PDB file of C-alpha atoms (C1' of nucleotides) in Angstrom:
ATOM      1  CA  UNK A  27      25.263 -38.011   2.140  1.00 44.00           C
ATOM      2  CA  UNK A  28      24.283 -34.769   0.523  1.00 45.00           C
ATOM      3  CA  UNK A  29      22.484 -35.593  -2.680  1.00 49.00           C
ATOM      4  CA  UNK A  30      23.629 -33.299  -5.433  1.00 60.00           C
ATOM      5  CA  UNK A  31      20.558 -31.634  -6.814  1.00 74.00           C
ATOM      6  CA  UNK A  32      19.473 -32.990 -10.154  1.00 82.00           C
ATOM      7  CA  UNK A  33      18.259 -30.597 -12.789  1.00 85.00           C
ATOM      8  CA  UNK A  34      15.097 -31.451 -14.650  1.00 85.00           C
ATOM      9  CA  UNK A  35      13.076 -29.900 -17.383  1.00 86.00           C
ATOM     10  CA  UNK A  36      14.090 -28.262 -20.612  1.00 88.00           C
ATOM     11  CA  UNK A  37      17.731 -28.147 -21.567  1.00 90.00           C
ATOM     12  CA  UNK A  38      19.490 -24.857 -22.026  1.00 90.00           C
ATOM     13  CA  UNK A  39      21.696 -24.112 -24.983  1.00 89.00           C
ATOM     14  CA  UNK A  40      24.673 -24.077 -22.697  1.00 89.00           C
ATOM     15  CA  UNK A  41      23.871 -27.523 -21.369  1.00 90.00           C
ATOM     16  CA  UNK A  42      23.527 -28.761 -24.927  1.00 90.00           C
ATOM     17  CA  UNK A  43      26.913 -27.432 -25.900  1.00 90.00           C
ATOM     18  CA  UNK A  44      28.447 -28.971 -22.864  1.00 90.00           C
ATOM     19  CA  UNK A  45      26.859 -32.324 -23.482  1.00 91.00           C
ATOM     20  CA  UNK A  46      27.897 -32.362 -27.123  1.00 90.00           C
ATOM     21  CA  UNK A  47      31.428 -31.553 -26.107  1.00 90.00           C
ATOM     22  CA  UNK A  48      31.673 -34.381 -23.629  1.00 90.00           C
ATOM     23  CA  UNK A  49      29.971 -36.905 -25.852  1.00 89.00           C
ATOM     24  CA  UNK A  50      32.453 -35.998 -28.515  1.00 87.00           C
ATOM     25  CA  UNK A  51      35.184 -36.543 -26.010  1.00 87.00           C
ATOM     26  CA  UNK A  52      34.082 -39.794 -24.436  1.00 87.00           C
ATOM     27  CA  UNK A  53      31.652 -41.345 -26.863  1.00 86.00           C
ATOM     28  CA  UNK A  54      27.949 -41.900 -26.511  1.00 84.00           C
ATOM     29  CA  UNK A  55      27.847 -44.846 -24.196  1.00 83.00           C
ATOM     30  CA  UNK A  56      28.926 -44.096 -20.682  1.00 86.00           C
ATOM     31  CA  UNK A  57      26.160 -41.738 -19.811  1.00 89.00           C
ATOM     32  CA  UNK A  58      26.534 -41.769 -16.075  1.00 86.00           C
ATOM     33  CA  UNK A  59      30.176 -41.000 -16.462  1.00 88.00           C
ATOM     34  CA  UNK A  60      29.478 -38.210 -18.925  1.00 89.00           C
ATOM     35  CA  UNK A  61      26.831 -36.781 -16.655  1.00 89.00           C
ATOM     36  CA  UNK A  62      29.357 -36.663 -13.863  1.00 86.00           C
ATOM     37  CA  UNK A  63      32.430 -35.322 -15.599  1.00 88.00           C
ATOM     38  CA  UNK A  64      30.531 -32.764 -17.622  1.00 89.00           C
ATOM     39  CA  UNK A  65      29.326 -31.075 -14.495  1.00 87.00           C
ATOM     40  CA  UNK A  66      25.830 -31.072 -15.855  1.00 87.00           C
ATOM     41  CA  UNK A  67      23.426 -31.573 -13.024  1.00 86.00           C
ATOM     42  CA  UNK A  68      21.564 -34.161 -15.040  1.00 90.00           C
ATOM     43  CA  UNK A  69      21.249 -37.883 -14.787  1.00 88.00           C
ATOM     44  CA  UNK A  70      23.017 -40.074 -17.291  1.00 89.00           C
ATOM     45  CA  UNK A  71      19.655 -41.128 -18.467  1.00 89.00           C
ATOM     46  CA  UNK A  72      18.611 -37.600 -19.147  1.00 91.00           C
ATOM     47  CA  UNK A  73      21.845 -36.920 -21.020  1.00 91.00           C
ATOM     48  CA  UNK A  74      21.371 -39.951 -23.172  1.00 89.00           C
ATOM     49  CA  UNK A  75      17.830 -38.982 -24.019  1.00 89.00           C
ATOM     50  CA  UNK A  76      18.822 -35.469 -24.914  1.00 91.00           C
ATOM     51  CA  UNK A  77      21.580 -36.744 -27.147  1.00 91.00           C
ATOM     52  CA  UNK A  78      19.565 -39.427 -28.820  1.00 89.00           C
ATOM     53  CA  UNK A  79      16.470 -37.356 -29.401  1.00 88.00           C
ATOM     54  CA  UNK A  80      17.841 -33.962 -30.086  1.00 89.00           C
ATOM     55  CA  UNK A  81      21.582 -33.509 -30.358  1.00 90.00           C
ATOM     56  CA  UNK A  82      22.705 -36.471 -32.388  1.00 87.00           C
ATOM     57  CA  UNK A  83      24.200 -35.137 -35.634  1.00 84.00           C
ATOM     58  CA  UNK A  84      22.497 -37.760 -37.736  1.00 82.00           C
ATOM     59  CA  UNK A  85      19.043 -36.613 -36.830  1.00 86.00           C
ATOM     60  CA  UNK A  86      16.728 -35.501 -39.520  1.00 81.00           C
ATOM     61  CA  UNK A  87      14.499 -32.753 -38.315  1.00 76.00           C
ATOM     62  CA  UNK A  88      11.401 -31.284 -39.785  1.00 78.00           C
ATOM     63  CA  UNK A  89       8.181 -32.757 -41.006  1.00 80.00           C
ATOM     64  CA  UNK A  90       7.742 -36.398 -41.765  1.00 83.00           C
ATOM     65  CA  UNK A  91       7.558 -37.064 -45.457  1.00 85.00           C
ATOM     66  CA  UNK A  92       4.582 -38.891 -46.853  1.00 84.00           C
ATOM     67  CA  UNK A  93       6.807 -41.829 -47.463  1.00 85.00           C
ATOM     68  CA  UNK A  94       7.973 -41.919 -43.897  1.00 86.00           C
ATOM     69  CA  UNK A  95       4.414 -41.594 -42.746  1.00 85.00           C
ATOM     70  CA  UNK A  96       3.403 -44.528 -44.891  1.00 86.00           C
ATOM     71  CA  UNK A  97       6.300 -46.540 -43.625  1.00 86.00           C
ATOM     72  CA  UNK A  98       5.399 -45.871 -40.020  1.00 86.00           C
ATOM     73  CA  UNK A  99       1.836 -46.936 -40.613  1.00 84.00           C
ATOM     74  CA  UNK A 100       2.993 -50.049 -42.343  1.00 85.00           C
ATOM     75  CA  UNK A 101       5.557 -51.032 -39.767  1.00 86.00           C
ATOM     76  CA  UNK A 102       3.295 -50.221 -36.875  1.00 84.00           C
ATOM     77  CA  UNK A 103       0.611 -52.475 -38.207  1.00 82.00           C
ATOM     78  CA  UNK A 104       3.245 -55.162 -38.456  1.00 83.00           C
ATOM     79  CA  UNK A 105       5.130 -54.700 -35.218  1.00 84.00           C
ATOM     80  CA  UNK A 106       2.886 -52.708 -32.942  1.00 83.00           C
ATOM     81  CA  UNK A 107       4.338 -50.153 -30.569  1.00 82.00           C
ATOM     82  CA  UNK A 108       7.914 -51.223 -30.986  1.00 84.00           C
ATOM     83  CA  UNK A 109       9.106 -47.768 -31.704  1.00 87.00           C
ATOM     84  CA  UNK A 110      12.819 -48.288 -31.529  1.00 85.00           C
ATOM     85  CA  UNK A 111      12.516 -51.036 -34.035  1.00 85.00           C
ATOM     86  CA  UNK A 112      10.398 -48.942 -36.343  1.00 87.00           C
ATOM     87  CA  UNK A 113      12.843 -46.084 -35.908  1.00 88.00           C
ATOM     88  CA  UNK A 114      15.640 -48.257 -37.185  1.00 86.00           C
ATOM     89  CA  UNK A 115      13.867 -48.402 -40.506  1.00 86.00           C
ATOM     90  CA  UNK A 116      13.633 -44.641 -40.697  1.00 87.00           C
ATOM     91  CA  UNK A 117      17.125 -43.226 -40.754  1.00 84.00           C
ATOM     92  CA  UNK A 118      17.417 -39.973 -38.896  1.00 86.00           C
ATOM     93  CA  UNK A 119      14.214 -40.410 -36.949  1.00 89.00           C
ATOM     94  CA  UNK A 120      14.085 -41.338 -33.303  1.00 89.00           C
ATOM     95  CA  UNK A 121      11.744 -43.693 -31.556  1.00 87.00           C
ATOM     96  CA  UNK A 122      10.460 -40.801 -29.491  1.00 88.00           C
ATOM     97  CA  UNK A 123       9.738 -38.752 -32.568  1.00 89.00           C
ATOM     98  CA  UNK A 124       7.930 -41.572 -34.260  1.00 88.00           C
ATOM     99  CA  UNK A 125       6.008 -42.370 -31.140  1.00 87.00           C
ATOM    100  CA  UNK A 126       4.876 -38.772 -30.817  1.00 86.00           C
ATOM    101  CA  UNK A 127       4.079 -38.522 -34.479  1.00 86.00           C
ATOM    102  CA  UNK A 128       2.037 -41.633 -34.278  1.00 85.00           C
ATOM    103  CA  UNK A 129       0.029 -40.387 -31.368  1.00 81.00           C
ATOM    104  CA  UNK A 130      -0.751 -37.057 -32.908  1.00 79.00           C
ATOM    105  CA  UNK A 131      -1.071 -37.848 -36.588  1.00 74.00           C
ATOM    106  CA  UNK A 132      -1.333 -41.460 -37.419  1.00 71.00           C
ATOM    107  CA  UNK A 133      -3.371 -43.088 -34.728  1.00 67.00           C
ATOM    108  CA  UNK A 134      -6.488 -41.707 -36.260  1.00 67.00           C
ATOM    109  CA  UNK A 135      -5.469 -42.804 -39.721  1.00 68.00           C
ATOM    110  CA  UNK A 136      -4.621 -46.300 -38.617  1.00 64.00           C
ATOM    111  CA  UNK A 137      -7.891 -46.410 -36.810  1.00 62.00           C
ATOM    112  CA  UNK A 138      -9.856 -45.452 -39.887  1.00 61.00           C
ATOM    113  CA  UNK A 139      -7.862 -47.861 -41.956  1.00 63.00           C
ATOM    114  CA  UNK A 140      -8.608 -50.649 -39.548  1.00 60.00           C
ATOM    115  CA  UNK A 141     -12.247 -49.826 -39.355  1.00 59.00           C
ATOM    116  CA  UNK A 142     -12.530 -49.740 -43.109  1.00 63.00           C
ATOM    117  CA  UNK A 143     -10.973 -53.158 -43.300  1.00 61.00           C
ATOM    118  CA  UNK A 144     -12.822 -54.910 -40.542  1.00 57.00           C
ATOM    119  CA  UNK A 145     -16.513 -55.783 -40.486  1.00 47.00           C
ATOM    120  CA  UNK A 146     -18.542 -54.286 -37.670  1.00 43.00           C
ATOM    121  CA  UNK A 147     -18.427 -57.528 -35.775  1.00 39.00           C
ATOM    122  CA  UNK A 148     -16.658 -58.195 -32.524  1.00 36.00           C
ATOM    123  CA  UNK A 149     -13.857 -60.036 -34.195  1.00 33.00           C
ATOM    124  CA  UNK A 150     -10.570 -58.281 -34.657  1.00 35.00           C
ATOM    125  CA  UNK A 151      -8.316 -58.772 -37.614  1.00 35.00           C
ATOM    126  CA  UNK A 152      -6.536 -61.535 -35.864  1.00 34.00           C
ATOM    127  CA  UNK A 153      -9.860 -63.202 -35.581  1.00 31.00           C
ATOM    128  CA  UNK A 154      -9.335 -64.125 -31.996  1.00 30.00           C
ATOM    129  CA  UNK A 155      -9.930 -61.330 -29.636  1.00 31.00           C
ATOM    130  CA  UNK A 156     -13.262 -59.796 -28.862  1.00 31.00           C
ATOM    131  CA  UNK A 157     -13.724 -56.381 -27.290  1.00 31.00           C
ATOM    132  CA  UNK A 158     -14.431 -57.903 -23.951  1.00 30.00           C
ATOM    133  CA  UNK A 159     -10.811 -58.858 -23.730  1.00 30.00           C
ATOM    134  CA  UNK A 160      -9.647 -55.405 -24.565  1.00 32.00           C
ATOM    135  CA  UNK A 161      -8.123 -53.391 -21.850  1.00 30.00           C
ATOM    136  CA  UNK A 162      -8.543 -49.681 -21.698  1.00 32.00           C
ATOM    137  CA  UNK A 163      -5.265 -48.028 -20.981  1.00 31.00           C
ATOM    138  CA  UNK A 164      -6.478 -44.543 -21.516  1.00 32.00           C
ATOM    139  CA  UNK A 165      -4.851 -42.375 -19.005  1.00 32.00           C
ATOM    140  CA  UNK A 166      -5.729 -39.103 -20.481  1.00 33.00           C
ATOM    141  CA  UNK A 167      -8.809 -37.474 -21.577  1.00 32.00           C
ATOM    142  CA  UNK A 168     -11.766 -38.145 -23.626  1.00 32.00           C
ATOM    143  CA  UNK A 169     -10.138 -37.913 -26.987  1.00 33.00           C
ATOM    144  CA  UNK A 170      -8.014 -40.967 -26.578  1.00 34.00           C
ATOM    145  CA  UNK A 171      -9.007 -42.960 -29.572  1.00 34.00           C
ATOM    146  CA  UNK A 172      -9.758 -46.640 -29.426  1.00 35.00           C
ATOM    147  CA  UNK A 173      -6.238 -47.484 -30.448  1.00 35.00           C
ATOM    148  CA  UNK A 174      -5.864 -47.616 -26.734  1.00 35.00           C
ATOM    149  CA  UNK A 175      -8.360 -50.379 -26.635  1.00 35.00           C
ATOM    150  CA  UNK A 176      -6.220 -52.735 -28.575  1.00 37.00           C
ATOM    151  CA  UNK A 177      -5.684 -56.081 -26.983  1.00 36.00           C
ATOM    152  CA  UNK A 178      -2.666 -56.010 -24.797  1.00 35.00           C
ATOM    153  CA  UNK A 179      -0.248 -58.861 -25.010  1.00 36.00           C
ATOM    154  CA  UNK A 180       1.900 -59.345 -21.987  1.00 34.00           C
ATOM    155  CA  UNK A 181       5.302 -60.844 -22.156  1.00 33.00           C
ATOM    156  CA  UNK A 182       7.842 -60.762 -19.399  1.00 31.00           C
ATOM    157  CA  UNK A 183       6.484 -57.594 -17.976  1.00 30.00           C
ATOM    158  CA  UNK A 184       6.534 -55.817 -21.262  1.00 34.00           C
ATOM    159  CA  UNK A 185       3.398 -55.318 -23.187  1.00 35.00           C
ATOM    160  CA  UNK A 186       2.493 -54.380 -26.682  1.00 34.00           C
ATOM    161  CA  UNK A 187      -0.624 -54.013 -28.633  1.00 35.00           C
ATOM    162  CA  UNK A 188      -1.998 -56.454 -31.089  1.00 37.00           C
ATOM    163  CA  UNK A 189      -2.418 -54.241 -34.040  1.00 36.00           C
ATOM    164  CA  UNK A 190      -4.014 -56.879 -36.084  1.00 34.00           C
ATOM    165  CA  UNK A 191      -0.894 -57.498 -38.065  1.00 35.00           C
ATOM    166  CA  UNK A 192       1.240 -60.595 -37.855  1.00 37.00           C
ATOM    167  CA  UNK A 193       1.765 -61.401 -34.278  1.00 35.00           C
ATOM    168  CA  UNK A 194       5.402 -62.026 -34.062  1.00 36.00           C
ATOM    169  CA  UNK A 195       6.822 -64.061 -31.277  1.00 33.00           C
ATOM    170  CA  UNK A 196       8.102 -61.517 -28.894  1.00 34.00           C
ATOM    171  CA  UNK A 197      11.797 -61.920 -29.035  1.00 36.00           C
ATOM    172  CA  UNK A 198      13.669 -60.408 -26.140  1.00 35.00           C
ATOM    173  CA  UNK A 199      15.457 -57.181 -26.785  1.00 36.00           C
ATOM    174  CA  UNK A 200      19.100 -56.976 -27.554  1.00 37.00           C
ATOM    175  CA  UNK A 201      21.018 -59.597 -29.343  1.00 37.00           C
ATOM    176  CA  UNK A 202      18.077 -61.756 -30.207  1.00 39.00           C
ATOM    177  CA  UNK A 203      16.199 -58.758 -31.513  1.00 42.00           C
ATOM    178  CA  UNK A 204      19.040 -58.121 -33.860  1.00 40.00           C
ATOM    179  CA  UNK A 205      18.983 -61.668 -35.057  1.00 40.00           C
ATOM    180  CA  UNK A 206      15.313 -61.476 -35.723  1.00 42.00           C
ATOM    181  CA  UNK A 207      15.806 -58.275 -37.583  1.00 42.00           C
ATOM    182  CA  UNK A 208      18.590 -59.683 -39.667  1.00 41.00           C
ATOM    183  CA  UNK A 209      16.483 -62.568 -40.728  1.00 38.00           C
ATOM    184  CA  UNK A 210      13.445 -60.608 -41.665  1.00 41.00           C
ATOM    185  CA  UNK A 211      14.777 -57.501 -43.314  1.00 44.00           C
ATOM    186  CA  UNK A 212      11.809 -55.978 -44.928  1.00 43.00           C
ATOM    187  CA  UNK A 213      13.349 -52.825 -46.258  1.00 46.00           C
ATOM    188  CA  UNK A 214      16.976 -52.437 -46.941  1.00 45.00           C
ATOM    189  CA  UNK A 215      18.524 -49.132 -46.086  1.00 40.00           C
ATOM    190  CA  UNK A 216      19.115 -48.572 -49.751  1.00 47.00           C
ATOM    191  CA  UNK A 217      15.456 -49.037 -50.453  1.00 51.00           C
ATOM    192  CA  UNK A 218      14.526 -46.593 -47.806  1.00 44.00           C
ATOM    193  CA  UNK A 219      16.939 -43.930 -48.912  1.00 44.00           C
ATOM    194  CA  UNK A 220      15.996 -44.405 -52.519  1.00 50.00           C
ATOM    195  CA  UNK A 221      12.379 -44.045 -51.644  1.00 48.00           C
ATOM    196  CA  UNK A 222      12.905 -41.009 -49.510  1.00 41.00           C
ATOM    197  CA  UNK A 223      14.927 -39.394 -52.225  1.00 45.00           C
ATOM    198  CA  UNK A 224      12.206 -40.069 -54.701  1.00 46.00           C
ATOM    199  CA  UNK A 225       9.259 -39.096 -52.629  1.00 44.00           C
ATOM    200  CA  UNK A 226      10.433 -35.711 -51.530  1.00 41.00           C
ATOM    201  CA  UNK A 227      13.682 -33.957 -51.490  1.00 44.00           C
ATOM    202  CA  UNK A 228      13.415 -33.443 -47.849  1.00 40.00           C
ATOM    203  CA  UNK A 229      16.387 -31.661 -46.476  1.00 42.00           C
ATOM    204  CA  UNK A 230      18.284 -33.078 -43.639  1.00 44.00           C
ATOM    205  CA  UNK A 231      18.460 -30.408 -41.069  1.00 43.00           C
ATOM    206  CA  UNK A 232      21.033 -31.093 -38.484  1.00 48.00           C
ATOM    207  CA  UNK A 233      20.445 -30.166 -34.927  1.00 50.00           C
ATOM    208  CA  UNK A 234      20.798 -26.473 -34.252  1.00 47.00           C
ATOM    209  CA  UNK A 235      23.512 -27.148 -31.807  1.00 52.00           C
ATOM    210  CA  UNK A 236      25.820 -28.255 -34.570  1.00 50.00           C
ATOM    211  CA  UNK A 237      25.530 -24.900 -36.193  1.00 49.00           C
ATOM    212  CA  UNK A 238      26.214 -23.322 -32.921  1.00 46.00           C
ATOM    213  CA  UNK A 239      29.192 -25.471 -32.247  1.00 46.00           C
ATOM    214  CA  UNK A 240      30.410 -26.816 -35.593  1.00 42.00           C
ATOM    215  CA  UNK A 241      33.835 -27.762 -34.325  1.00 43.00           C
ATOM    216  CA  UNK A 242      32.333 -30.563 -32.408  1.00 42.00           C
ATOM    217  CA  UNK A 243      30.911 -32.396 -35.359  1.00 41.00           C
ATOM    218  CA  UNK A 244      31.809 -36.010 -35.324  1.00 40.00           C
ATOM    219  CA  UNK A 245      31.712 -38.264 -38.271  1.00 37.00           C
ATOM    220  CA  UNK A 246      28.466 -40.042 -38.746  1.00 36.00           C
ATOM    221  CA  UNK A 247      27.762 -41.064 -35.246  1.00 34.00           C
ATOM    222  CA  UNK A 248      30.921 -43.089 -34.892  1.00 35.00           C
ATOM    223  CA  UNK A 249      32.550 -41.773 -31.834  1.00 33.00           C
ATOM    224  CA  UNK A 250      35.398 -43.122 -29.830  1.00 32.00           C
ATOM    225  CA  UNK A 251      34.720 -46.736 -29.117  1.00 32.00           C
TER     226      UNK A 251
ATOM    227  C1'  DA B   7      -8.703  -9.136 -25.840  1.00 97.51           C
ATOM    228  C1'  DA B   8      -9.442 -13.092 -22.959  1.00 97.51           C
ATOM    229  C1'  DT B   9     -10.412 -17.777 -22.518  1.00 97.51           C
ATOM    230  C1'  DT B  10     -10.595 -22.461 -23.824  1.00 97.51           C
ATOM    231  C1'  DG B  11      -9.315 -26.504 -26.350  1.00 97.51           C
ATOM    232  C1'  DC B  12      -6.144 -28.850 -29.204  1.00 97.51           C
ATOM    233  C1'  DT B  13      -1.707 -30.176 -31.211  1.00 97.51           C
ATOM    234  C1'  DA B  14       3.057 -31.105 -31.153  1.00 97.51           C
ATOM    235  C1'  DC B  15       6.967 -32.362 -28.984  1.00 97.51           C
ATOM    236  C1'  DA B  16      10.479 -32.509 -25.275  1.00 97.51           C
ATOM    237  C1'  DA B  17      11.389 -34.796 -21.273  1.00 97.51           C
ATOM    238  C1'  DC B  18      10.537 -37.881 -17.361  1.00 97.51           C
ATOM    239  C1'  DC B  19       9.483 -42.425 -15.230  1.00 97.51           C
ATOM    240  C1'  DG B  20       9.451 -47.341 -14.449  1.00 97.51           C
ATOM    241  C1'  DC B  21      10.930 -51.569 -15.825  1.00 97.51           C
ATOM    242  C1'  DA B  22      13.586 -55.154 -18.122  1.00 97.51           C
ATOM    243  C1'  DA B  23      17.740 -56.448 -20.437  1.00 97.51           C
ATOM    244  C1'  DG B  24      22.577 -56.176 -20.752  1.00 97.51           C
ATOM    245  C1'  DT B  25      27.173 -55.745 -18.749  1.00 97.51           C
ATOM    246  C1'  DC B  26      30.661 -55.940 -15.426  1.00 97.51           C
ATOM    247  C1'  DC B  27      32.959 -57.615 -11.480  1.00 97.51           C
TER     248       DC B  27
ATOM    249  C1'  DT C   8      26.669 -67.474 -10.418  1.00 97.51           C
ATOM    250  C1'  DG C   9      24.613 -63.586  -8.704  1.00 97.51           C
ATOM    251  C1'  DG C  10      24.272 -58.875  -7.416  1.00 97.51           C
ATOM    252  C1'  DA C  11      25.085 -54.025  -8.584  1.00 97.51           C
ATOM    253  C1'  DC C  12      25.132 -50.853 -11.985  1.00 97.51           C
ATOM    254  C1'  DT C  13      24.108 -49.049 -16.689  1.00 97.51           C
ATOM    255  C1'  DT C  14      21.543 -48.759 -20.832  1.00 97.51           C
ATOM    256  C1'  DG C  15      17.528 -49.010 -23.759  1.00 97.51           C
ATOM    257  C1'  DC C  16      12.671 -49.105 -24.476  1.00 97.51           C
ATOM    258  C1'  DG C  17       7.885 -47.902 -24.217  1.00 97.51           C
ATOM    259  C1'  DG C  18       4.400 -45.332 -21.752  1.00 97.51           C
ATOM    260  C1'  DT C  19       3.124 -41.061 -19.916  1.00 97.51           C
ATOM    261  C1'  DT C  20       3.164 -36.231 -18.614  1.00 97.51           C
ATOM    262  C1'  DG C  21       4.008 -31.223 -18.971  1.00 97.51           C
ATOM    263  C1'  DT C  22       3.827 -27.286 -21.521  1.00 97.51           C
ATOM    264  C1'  DA C  23       4.386 -23.914 -25.348  1.00 97.51           C
ATOM    265  C1'  DG C  24       2.153 -22.350 -29.236  1.00 97.51           C
ATOM    266  C1'  DC C  25      -1.726 -21.896 -32.093  1.00 97.51           C
ATOM    267  C1'  DA C  26      -6.657 -21.798 -33.503  1.00 97.51           C
ATOM    268  C1'  DA C  27     -11.324 -21.314 -32.419  1.00 97.51           C
ATOM    269  C1'  DT C  28     -14.831 -19.168 -29.765  1.00 97.51           C
TER     270       DT C  28
END
DNA sequence: AATTGCTACAACCGCAAGTCC
DNA sequence: TGGACTTGCGGTTGTAGCAAT
């Protein structure tokens, strides 16, 4: 069979418009289908990512507020690298965005914070793991801070870092995750919004594509289900 | 002005979970 | 029940833009 060539790399404005149109038409679930019918030479996966991280109308763009930053630090110390979960507590922010922000801005801060809190002994905050059990996962250069040397907990093929916060039992994703979340709500959405409003009047900037193609706006992420 | 190093962020990849038949 | 397919998540990479030298 002749494999249709798959486009990779940065999305063009035209591709964005096309994707938005088809998502508006069919909803944001059947990505393989959308990828096919839209004529975009992208994988469903790629379409989903583009939508979720860039085109979704509910996205808040622009700099993280100090409150959001604080929240990320807080939640990361509690949950580790569970970005999607952290993202759920920050309306308008994506897991990818938070993950990137963490790597570039906060890792150092968290590091300092941790160092300030822990004695220079070999015992981590959890009091269990010594550096000898740490695994270096640095894949890139020299300046990878020791965050990468956090103890790695393995569960069912997934891993996350012990950040020194409460080690939660690693509930499987999906339904169970939701249950866990329901039962442990730390911040209500109201709290978060209130706080954000108070801390800074950060403007919600919708994705540029929506200015470009305003007709396609859908109401609050609820598309044909 | 050219080069190098760093930062920020978009996008890709692999894997596991979820869903459908 | 199990296999194929789809979706979601977290880790990683590529690169544009900027600052420092």
